[in-house]
Amino acid sequence: MPSLIHRATPGAIPHDVRDLLPRFGFSLPKLLTTSNPKLNKGAALGHGRALILHHLPAKALARAIRPANDGSTAARGFIPSLLELAEREGLTAAALAHNGCPWMTAGCGSAEGGCLNFSGHGGMGQTVAAARGRRTLAMLANPEAYARAVLWSVARHYAAAQLAGENLAVRLRGTDEGPNSSGGWHGMPVHITPCEALSLRERYGFETSPHTAAPITERLAANSGLAVYEYSKAPTSGPLGLIAQRAAGVDVTASFAADRPTACRDGLAALREGFRLAIPVAIKKGAPIPSSVTISAGGDSVTIPTIDGDLSDHRYRDGFGAVILRTKLSRGAGPVADLFSLRGHESAQPLADGAVTLSWLS
């Protein structure tokens, strides 16, 4: 482990990364988010540092570059700077076709859905939306160079965390599911040369194997004191599924989609495979969360304990159970967003393929 972080000379950063990032207005230290209310809560609890990578979700990039898009809020509307950047980089067609959330439902990913991308600072004006859009365009421009940029950025933060005697956690699917056309972060091969591996080790104390084309998640998870965690609406099986993500070193929390036709069956499938399940519930901040959740479908029923998901974002520290997330205000959301969350009561809530019942200790 180096005693300090070496100043990054031109040779320290791969040429494709040094070419890509400035074109889209980024530098390595600013590529990932290092602070938000939930990350700060986790840090205060002694859980260590964390990083989140944010892109525009679902079809939000396509909407952002359409001049005719009259969004319900500025963040959901037309962003001229993103259209100019897409046209300059020859990415307009790719941006219009991009879907960052292949498993979105209407309640979360539609034009007026309840996506958390538009909560907090993400829903206040266009500054955050534009930055997330520029990251998304950079990913579309050169997915592997972008992945390498993310790797180098994480390595810098990892070195700083190690020097401070803290662990580091990384979440790459902050507001989307990543480069799904390339097999996701857990499937897209990232090439590292022997010189690059040596530079990462000497400068940042970051270990990674050269020659092999391992995914970024495997490269990150191979380092002591570095955890890779995600929320995902992906199906349990398949090349982009929860099991495949876990096999690549990711601690995955499955996301419950209440408005999906197979919501209950999908939730039960994830639980059977040992994944914790994140469930948005429309209860007020400070109100007690339910003590247990029962999911029923097709004669099958499972009751699981709950975890307060608002105390920290460090899901990889949680055990098995239902992670209750109090529904956050998504600015500009319409009535369809109500389908995104369960209601905060004890009566059975019928869904398309079953029912969910929340229970509080009396």
Tab-separated table of C-alpha atoms in Angstrom:
chain	number	residue	atom	x	y	z
A	1	MET	CA	0.000	0.000	0.000
A	2	PRO	CA	1.518	3.376	-0.961
A	3	SER	CA	2.046	5.955	1.771
A	4	LEU	CA	0.370	8.638	-0.311
A	5	ILE	CA	-1.566	9.107	-3.526
A	6	HIS	CA	0.855	10.002	-6.282
A	7	ARG	CA	0.040	12.968	-8.404
A	8	ALA	CA	-1.495	11.715	-11.652
A	9	THR	CA	1.001	12.301	-14.443
A	10	PRO	CA	-0.192	11.952	-18.062
A	11	GLY	CA	1.076	8.369	-18.138
A	12	ALA	CA	-0.947	7.430	-15.065
A	13	ILE	CA	-4.292	7.605	-16.838
A	14	PRO	CA	-4.985	5.590	-20.004
A	15	HIS	CA	-5.057	7.590	-23.211
A	16	ASP	CA	-8.630	6.573	-24.070
A	17	VAL	CA	-9.808	7.811	-20.662
A	18	ARG	CA	-7.924	11.110	-20.984
A	19	ASP	CA	-9.534	11.584	-24.396
A	20	LEU	CA	-13.074	10.675	-23.338
A	21	LEU	CA	-13.736	12.491	-20.073
A	22	PRO	CA	-12.938	16.120	-21.052
A	23	ARG	CA	-15.157	15.841	-24.126
A	24	PHE	CA	-18.106	15.306	-21.785
A	25	GLY	CA	-17.058	17.739	-19.084
A	26	PHE	CA	-15.691	15.366	-16.440
A	27	SER	CA	-12.513	14.585	-14.540
A	28	LEU	CA	-11.701	11.396	-12.649
A	29	PRO	CA	-12.364	12.813	-9.134
A	30	LYS	CA	-15.811	14.125	-10.130
A	31	LEU	CA	-17.095	11.170	-12.124
A	32	LEU	CA	-18.823	9.458	-9.194
A	33	THR	CA	-20.957	10.956	-6.446
A	34	THR	CA	-19.269	10.868	-3.043
A	35	SER	CA	-21.921	12.438	-0.829
A	36	ASN	CA	-25.689	12.416	-0.390
A	37	PRO	CA	-27.924	12.250	2.717
A	38	LYS	CA	-28.044	8.436	2.901
A	39	LEU	CA	-24.348	7.983	2.178
A	40	ASN	CA	-23.598	10.538	4.875
A	41	LYS	CA	-25.779	8.618	7.334
A	42	GLY	CA	-23.820	5.474	6.615
A	43	ALA	CA	-20.527	7.289	7.108
A	44	ALA	CA	-21.766	8.664	10.447
A	45	LEU	CA	-22.565	5.111	11.536
A	46	GLY	CA	-18.974	4.088	10.801
A	47	HIS	CA	-19.801	2.159	7.629
A	48	GLY	CA	-17.058	3.851	5.649
A	49	ARG	CA	-17.058	5.802	2.401
A	50	ALA	CA	-19.242	5.131	-0.618
A	51	LEU	CA	-19.466	6.127	-4.278
A	52	ILE	CA	-22.470	6.136	-6.609
A	53	LEU	CA	-22.482	6.433	-10.400
A	54	HIS	CA	-25.500	8.346	-11.738
A	55	HIS	CA	-26.896	8.317	-15.291
A	56	LEU	CA	-30.239	9.349	-16.707
A	57	PRO	CA	-32.686	6.446	-16.294
A	58	ALA	CA	-35.038	4.666	-18.682
A	59	LYS	CA	-35.799	6.868	-21.734
A	60	ALA	CA	-35.006	10.132	-19.930
A	61	LEU	CA	-32.012	10.873	-22.176
A	62	ALA	CA	-34.180	10.614	-25.285
A	63	ARG	CA	-36.722	12.979	-23.738
A	64	ALA	CA	-33.974	15.410	-22.686
A	65	ILE	CA	-32.712	15.903	-26.270
A	66	ARG	CA	-36.136	16.329	-27.898
A	67	PRO	CA	-36.914	20.077	-28.340
A	68	ALA	CA	-40.640	19.325	-28.346
A	69	ASN	CA	-40.461	17.675	-24.920
A	70	ASP	CA	-42.470	19.770	-22.485
A	71	GLY	CA	-41.614	17.990	-19.259
A	72	SER	CA	-43.642	18.360	-16.104
A	73	THR	CA	-40.540	19.918	-14.485
A	74	ALA	CA	-37.335	21.437	-15.839
A	75	ALA	CA	-35.363	18.315	-14.923
A	76	ARG	CA	-37.773	16.159	-16.961
A	77	GLY	CA	-37.851	18.550	-19.915
A	78	PHE	CA	-35.732	19.456	-22.926
A	79	ILE	CA	-32.078	20.204	-22.068
A	80	PRO	CA	-30.501	22.089	-24.999
A	81	SER	CA	-26.909	21.494	-23.882
A	82	LEU	CA	-27.410	17.720	-24.046
A	83	LEU	CA	-28.783	17.919	-27.585
A	84	GLU	CA	-25.811	20.070	-28.622
A	85	LEU	CA	-23.382	17.593	-27.061
A	86	ALA	CA	-25.120	14.572	-28.624
A	87	GLU	CA	-25.038	16.190	-32.067
A	88	ARG	CA	-21.398	17.255	-31.715
A	89	GLU	CA	-20.371	13.705	-30.765
A	90	GLY	CA	-22.563	11.986	-33.350
A	91	LEU	CA	-24.622	10.320	-30.619
A	92	THR	CA	-28.119	11.634	-31.337
A	93	ALA	CA	-29.463	8.367	-32.726
A	94	ALA	CA	-27.876	6.353	-29.913
A	95	ALA	CA	-29.298	8.731	-27.305
A	96	LEU	CA	-32.803	8.504	-28.760
A	97	ALA	CA	-32.607	4.702	-28.727
A	98	HIS	CA	-31.034	4.339	-25.284
A	99	ASN	CA	-33.044	2.723	-22.503
A	100	GLY	CA	-31.106	2.759	-19.253
A	101	CYS	CA	-33.688	0.656	-17.418
A	102	PRO	CA	-34.779	-2.365	-19.475
A	103	TRP	CA	-36.961	-3.626	-16.610
A	104	MET	CA	-38.691	-0.348	-15.833
A	105	THR	CA	-42.403	-0.211	-15.130
A	106	ALA	CA	-44.770	2.685	-15.774
A	107	GLY	CA	-44.809	3.642	-12.106
A	108	CYS	CA	-41.067	4.290	-12.041
A	109	GLY	CA	-39.761	4.891	-15.551
A	110	SER	CA	-42.456	6.644	-17.591
A	111	ALA	CA	-42.341	10.361	-18.432
A	112	GLU	CA	-44.152	11.157	-15.156
A	113	GLY	CA	-43.111	8.093	-13.167
A	114	GLY	CA	-41.804	8.149	-9.616
A	115	CYS	CA	-38.130	7.479	-10.425
A	116	LEU	CA	-35.765	8.590	-7.658
A	117	ASN	CA	-33.649	10.278	-10.321
A	118	PHE	CA	-35.982	13.253	-9.892
A	119	SER	CA	-35.960	13.347	-6.094
A	120	GLY	CA	-33.735	15.593	-3.999
A	121	HIS	CA	-31.287	17.691	-6.029
A	122	GLY	CA	-32.004	15.530	-9.067
A	123	GLY	CA	-35.424	17.135	-9.426
A	124	MET	CA	-34.404	20.735	-8.797
A	125	GLY	CA	-33.559	22.406	-12.103
A	126	GLN	CA	-31.484	20.985	-14.913
A	127	THR	CA	-27.953	21.057	-13.507
A	128	VAL	CA	-27.992	17.535	-12.069
A	129	ALA	CA	-30.007	16.120	-14.980
A	130	ALA	CA	-27.536	17.614	-17.457
A	131	ALA	CA	-24.564	16.096	-15.614
A	132	ARG	CA	-26.222	12.679	-15.524
A	133	GLY	CA	-27.015	13.047	-19.202
A	134	ARG	CA	-23.392	13.874	-20.034
A	135	ARG	CA	-22.245	10.752	-18.199
A	136	THR	CA	-24.797	8.697	-20.124
A	137	LEU	CA	-23.570	10.105	-23.428
A	138	ALA	CA	-19.964	9.360	-22.473
A	139	MET	CA	-20.945	5.767	-21.738
A	140	LEU	CA	-22.673	5.493	-25.119
A	141	ALA	CA	-19.708	7.048	-26.918
A	142	ASN	CA	-17.205	4.424	-25.756
A	143	PRO	CA	-18.499	1.921	-23.162
A	144	GLU	CA	-15.141	0.294	-22.429
A	145	ALA	CA	-13.191	3.545	-22.152
A	146	TYR	CA	-15.937	4.832	-19.877
A	147	ALA	CA	-15.730	1.678	-17.744
A	148	ARG	CA	-11.966	2.154	-17.516
A	149	ALA	CA	-12.564	5.771	-16.439
A	150	VAL	CA	-14.870	4.548	-13.698
A	151	LEU	CA	-12.252	1.996	-12.620
A	152	TRP	CA	-9.510	4.628	-12.380
A	153	SER	CA	-11.826	6.996	-10.529
A	154	VAL	CA	-12.728	4.314	-8.000
A	155	ALA	CA	-9.040	3.449	-7.577
A	156	ARG	CA	-8.263	7.055	-6.615
A	157	HIS	CA	-11.061	7.088	-4.038
A	158	TYR	CA	-9.981	3.647	-2.808
A	159	ALA	CA	-6.464	4.895	-2.099
A	160	ALA	CA	-7.837	7.856	-0.154
A	161	ALA	CA	-10.145	5.591	1.858
A	162	GLN	CA	-7.304	3.179	2.646
A	163	LEU	CA	-5.091	6.037	3.815
A	164	ALA	CA	-7.889	7.137	6.144
A	165	GLY	CA	-8.307	3.600	7.460
A	166	GLU	CA	-11.810	3.296	5.992
A	167	ASN	CA	-13.577	0.833	3.737
A	168	LEU	CA	-15.067	1.895	0.423
A	169	ALA	CA	-18.344	0.810	-1.160
A	170	VAL	CA	-19.241	1.350	-4.818
A	171	ARG	CA	-22.658	1.365	-6.451
A	172	LEU	CA	-22.580	1.668	-10.253
A	173	ARG	CA	-26.345	1.435	-10.822
A	174	GLY	CA	-27.262	4.656	-9.019
A	175	THR	CA	-30.163	5.664	-11.265
A	176	ASP	CA	-30.080	3.145	-14.112
A	177	GLU	CA	-29.121	-0.459	-14.849
A	178	GLY	CA	-25.893	0.409	-16.653
A	179	PRO	CA	-24.687	-0.558	-20.134
A	180	ASN	CA	-27.217	-3.354	-20.688
A	181	SER	CA	-26.353	-3.626	-24.389
A	182	SER	CA	-22.834	-4.693	-23.357
A	183	GLY	CA	-23.842	-7.261	-20.763
A	184	GLY	CA	-24.132	-4.867	-17.833
A	185	TRP	CA	-21.303	-3.743	-15.585
A	186	HIS	CA	-20.967	-7.330	-14.397
A	187	GLY	CA	-20.673	-8.715	-17.931
A	188	MET	CA	-18.857	-6.152	-20.045
A	189	PRO	CA	-15.160	-7.082	-20.429
A	190	VAL	CA	-12.656	-4.424	-19.341
A	191	HIS	CA	-9.120	-4.860	-20.667
A	192	ILE	CA	-6.106	-3.854	-18.563
A	193	THR	CA	-2.525	-3.908	-19.811
A	194	PRO	CA	0.403	-4.969	-17.594
A	195	CYS	CA	1.617	-1.343	-17.461
A	196	GLU	CA	-1.823	-0.148	-16.387
A	197	ALA	CA	-2.086	-2.832	-13.707
A	198	LEU	CA	1.318	-1.811	-12.374
A	199	SER	CA	0.323	1.875	-12.364
A	200	LEU	CA	-2.888	1.119	-10.463
A	201	ARG	CA	-0.965	-0.900	-7.880
A	202	GLU	CA	1.864	1.593	-7.365
A	203	ARG	CA	-0.217	4.741	-7.385
A	204	TYR	CA	-3.386	3.628	-5.620
A	205	GLY	CA	-2.703	0.269	-4.007
A	206	PHE	CA	-5.394	-1.142	-6.289
A	207	GLU	CA	-4.926	-4.717	-7.460
A	208	THR	CA	-6.217	-5.924	-10.814
A	209	SER	CA	-5.103	-8.621	-13.257
A	210	PRO	CA	-3.676	-7.689	-16.671
A	211	HIS	CA	-4.413	-9.502	-19.928
A	212	THR	CA	-7.718	-10.996	-18.757
A	213	ALA	CA	-10.903	-9.238	-19.880
A	214	ALA	CA	-12.648	-9.286	-16.500
A	215	PRO	CA	-15.719	-7.120	-15.857
A	216	ILE	CA	-15.256	-4.005	-13.755
A	217	THR	CA	-17.327	-5.471	-10.903
A	218	GLU	CA	-14.959	-8.432	-10.580
A	219	ARG	CA	-11.945	-6.119	-10.699
A	220	LEU	CA	-13.376	-3.921	-7.948
A	221	ALA	CA	-14.560	-6.759	-5.709
A	222	ALA	CA	-11.097	-8.376	-5.785
A	223	ASN	CA	-9.702	-5.597	-3.555
A	224	SER	CA	-9.802	-5.899	0.221
A	225	GLY	CA	-11.927	-3.245	1.891
A	226	LEU	CA	-13.877	-2.496	-1.303
A	227	ALA	CA	-17.501	-3.653	-1.604
A	228	VAL	CA	-19.618	-3.523	-4.754
A	229	TYR	CA	-23.352	-3.334	-4.117
A	230	GLU	CA	-26.464	-2.604	-6.167
A	231	TYR	CA	-30.225	-2.417	-6.300
A	232	SER	CA	-31.612	-4.049	-9.423
A	233	LYS	CA	-34.983	-4.741	-11.023
A	234	ALA	CA	-33.398	-7.410	-13.199
A	235	PRO	CA	-34.951	-10.893	-13.286
A	236	THR	CA	-33.422	-13.548	-11.061
A	237	SER	CA	-31.871	-15.574	-13.898
A	238	GLY	CA	-30.349	-14.771	-17.303
A	239	PRO	CA	-27.087	-13.078	-18.335
A	240	LEU	CA	-28.181	-9.734	-16.879
A	241	GLY	CA	-29.978	-11.262	-13.902
A	242	LEU	CA	-29.451	-11.082	-10.164
A	243	ILE	CA	-27.644	-14.409	-9.955
A	244	ALA	CA	-25.189	-13.400	-12.698
A	245	GLN	CA	-24.526	-10.103	-10.944
A	246	ARG	CA	-23.854	-11.861	-7.653
A	247	ALA	CA	-21.487	-14.301	-9.354
A	248	ALA	CA	-19.429	-11.309	-10.544
A	249	GLY	CA	-18.840	-10.095	-6.991
A	250	VAL	CA	-21.832	-7.764	-6.579
A	251	ASP	CA	-23.944	-7.694	-3.421
A	252	VAL	CA	-27.390	-7.273	-4.997
A	253	THR	CA	-30.646	-6.174	-3.435
A	254	ALA	CA	-33.593	-7.043	-5.663
A	255	SER	CA	-36.054	-4.196	-6.260
A	256	PHE	CA	-39.736	-5.005	-5.839
A	257	ALA	CA	-41.859	-3.605	-8.696
A	258	ALA	CA	-45.398	-3.385	-7.325
A	259	ASP	CA	-46.894	-2.438	-10.706
A	260	ARG	CA	-45.286	-5.295	-12.648
A	261	PRO	CA	-47.691	-8.062	-13.787
A	262	THR	CA	-45.384	-10.612	-12.148
A	263	ALA	CA	-44.522	-8.540	-9.054
A	264	CYS	CA	-45.232	-11.143	-6.382
A	265	ARG	CA	-43.789	-14.095	-8.279
A	266	ASP	CA	-40.623	-12.124	-9.061
A	267	GLY	CA	-40.285	-11.093	-5.427
A	268	LEU	CA	-40.691	-14.683	-4.232
A	269	ALA	CA	-38.159	-15.910	-6.809
A	270	ALA	CA	-35.570	-13.405	-5.595
A	271	LEU	CA	-36.172	-14.314	-1.953
A	272	ARG	CA	-35.819	-18.037	-2.677
A	273	GLU	CA	-32.394	-17.341	-4.180
A	274	GLY	CA	-31.331	-15.539	-1.004
A	275	PHE	CA	-31.578	-11.923	-2.203
A	276	ARG	CA	-32.921	-9.261	0.114
A	277	LEU	CA	-35.843	-7.363	-1.393
A	278	ALA	CA	-36.193	-3.558	-1.458
A	279	ILE	CA	-39.827	-2.450	-1.195
A	280	PRO	CA	-40.940	1.206	-1.536
A	281	VAL	CA	-43.747	2.011	0.909
A	282	ALA	CA	-45.707	5.277	1.116
A	283	ILE	CA	-45.134	6.039	4.798
A	284	LYS	CA	-44.024	9.380	6.170
A	285	LYS	CA	-40.502	10.196	7.237
A	286	GLY	CA	-40.078	9.269	10.888
A	287	ALA	CA	-43.061	6.921	10.924
A	288	PRO	CA	-42.281	3.356	12.046
A	289	ILE	CA	-41.681	0.794	9.346
A	290	PRO	CA	-43.560	-2.528	9.350
A	291	SER	CA	-41.936	-5.357	11.293
A	292	SER	CA	-42.633	-7.987	8.629
A	293	VAL	CA	-43.809	-8.372	5.037
A	294	THR	CA	-45.824	-11.275	3.632
A	295	ILE	CA	-45.819	-11.899	-0.122
A	296	SER	CA	-48.326	-14.363	-1.586
A	297	ALA	CA	-48.752	-15.696	-5.133
A	298	GLY	CA	-50.308	-18.839	-6.618
A	299	GLY	CA	-50.790	-20.567	-3.293
A	300	ASP	CA	-47.239	-19.811	-2.141
A	301	SER	CA	-46.572	-17.406	0.711
A	302	VAL	CA	-43.425	-16.101	2.439
A	303	THR	CA	-43.119	-13.826	5.492
A	304	ILE	CA	-39.820	-12.005	6.015
A	305	PRO	CA	-38.474	-9.530	8.585
A	306	THR	CA	-37.806	-5.938	7.615
A	307	ILE	CA	-34.803	-3.633	7.481
A	308	ASP	CA	-35.048	0.163	7.673
A	309	GLY	CA	-33.509	1.130	4.349
A	310	ASP	CA	-33.437	4.845	5.151
A	311	LEU	CA	-30.876	4.563	7.950
A	312	SER	CA	-28.065	3.997	5.450
A	313	ASP	CA	-27.512	3.102	1.802
A	314	HIS	CA	-24.896	0.467	2.653
A	315	ARG	CA	-27.107	-2.497	1.770
A	316	TYR	CA	-24.200	-4.942	1.651
A	317	ARG	CA	-24.064	-4.719	5.459
A	318	ASP	CA	-27.679	-5.890	5.822
A	319	GLY	CA	-28.871	-9.413	6.398
A	320	PHE	CA	-31.715	-11.178	4.652
A	321	GLY	CA	-35.114	-9.508	4.639
A	322	ALA	CA	-37.304	-6.804	3.151
A	323	VAL	CA	-35.607	-3.411	2.916
A	324	ILE	CA	-38.347	-0.843	3.523
A	325	LEU	CA	-37.723	2.398	1.619
A	326	ARG	CA	-40.020	5.279	2.461
A	327	THR	CA	-41.269	6.738	-0.820
A	328	LYS	CA	-39.349	9.898	-1.708
A	329	LEU	CA	-40.838	12.889	-3.485
A	330	SER	CA	-40.120	12.579	-7.199
A	331	ARG	CA	-40.689	16.079	-8.554
A	332	GLY	CA	-42.979	16.180	-11.551
A	333	ALA	CA	-44.400	12.697	-10.987
A	334	GLY	CA	-47.983	12.072	-12.079
A	335	PRO	CA	-50.688	9.741	-10.713
A	336	VAL	CA	-48.988	6.743	-12.377
A	337	ALA	CA	-46.191	7.087	-9.807
A	338	ASP	CA	-48.592	5.964	-7.062
A	339	LEU	CA	-48.320	2.456	-8.504
A	340	PHE	CA	-44.601	2.491	-7.678
A	341	SER	CA	-45.182	2.078	-3.921
A	342	LEU	CA	-47.208	-0.001	-1.518
A	343	ARG	CA	-49.547	1.759	0.900
A	344	GLY	CA	-48.658	2.074	4.585
A	345	HIS	CA	-51.400	-0.049	6.171
A	346	GLU	CA	-51.906	-3.594	7.447
A	347	SER	CA	-54.637	-4.736	5.062
A	348	ALA	CA	-53.644	-7.126	2.287
A	349	GLN	CA	-52.771	-5.195	-0.872
A	350	PRO	CA	-53.833	-7.064	-4.011
A	351	LEU	CA	-51.405	-6.870	-6.927
A	352	ALA	CA	-51.618	-8.304	-10.446
A	353	ASP	CA	-50.444	-11.798	-9.515
A	354	GLY	CA	-50.859	-11.986	-5.754
A	355	ALA	CA	-50.898	-9.853	-2.636
A	356	VAL	CA	-48.580	-8.179	-0.133
A	357	THR	CA	-49.384	-7.637	3.529
A	358	LEU	CA	-47.410	-5.354	5.819
A	359	SER	CA	-47.505	-6.002	9.567
A	360	TRP	CA	-46.534	-3.790	12.505
A	361	LEU	CA	-45.827	-5.069	15.988
A	362	SER	CA	-48.652	-4.003	18.305
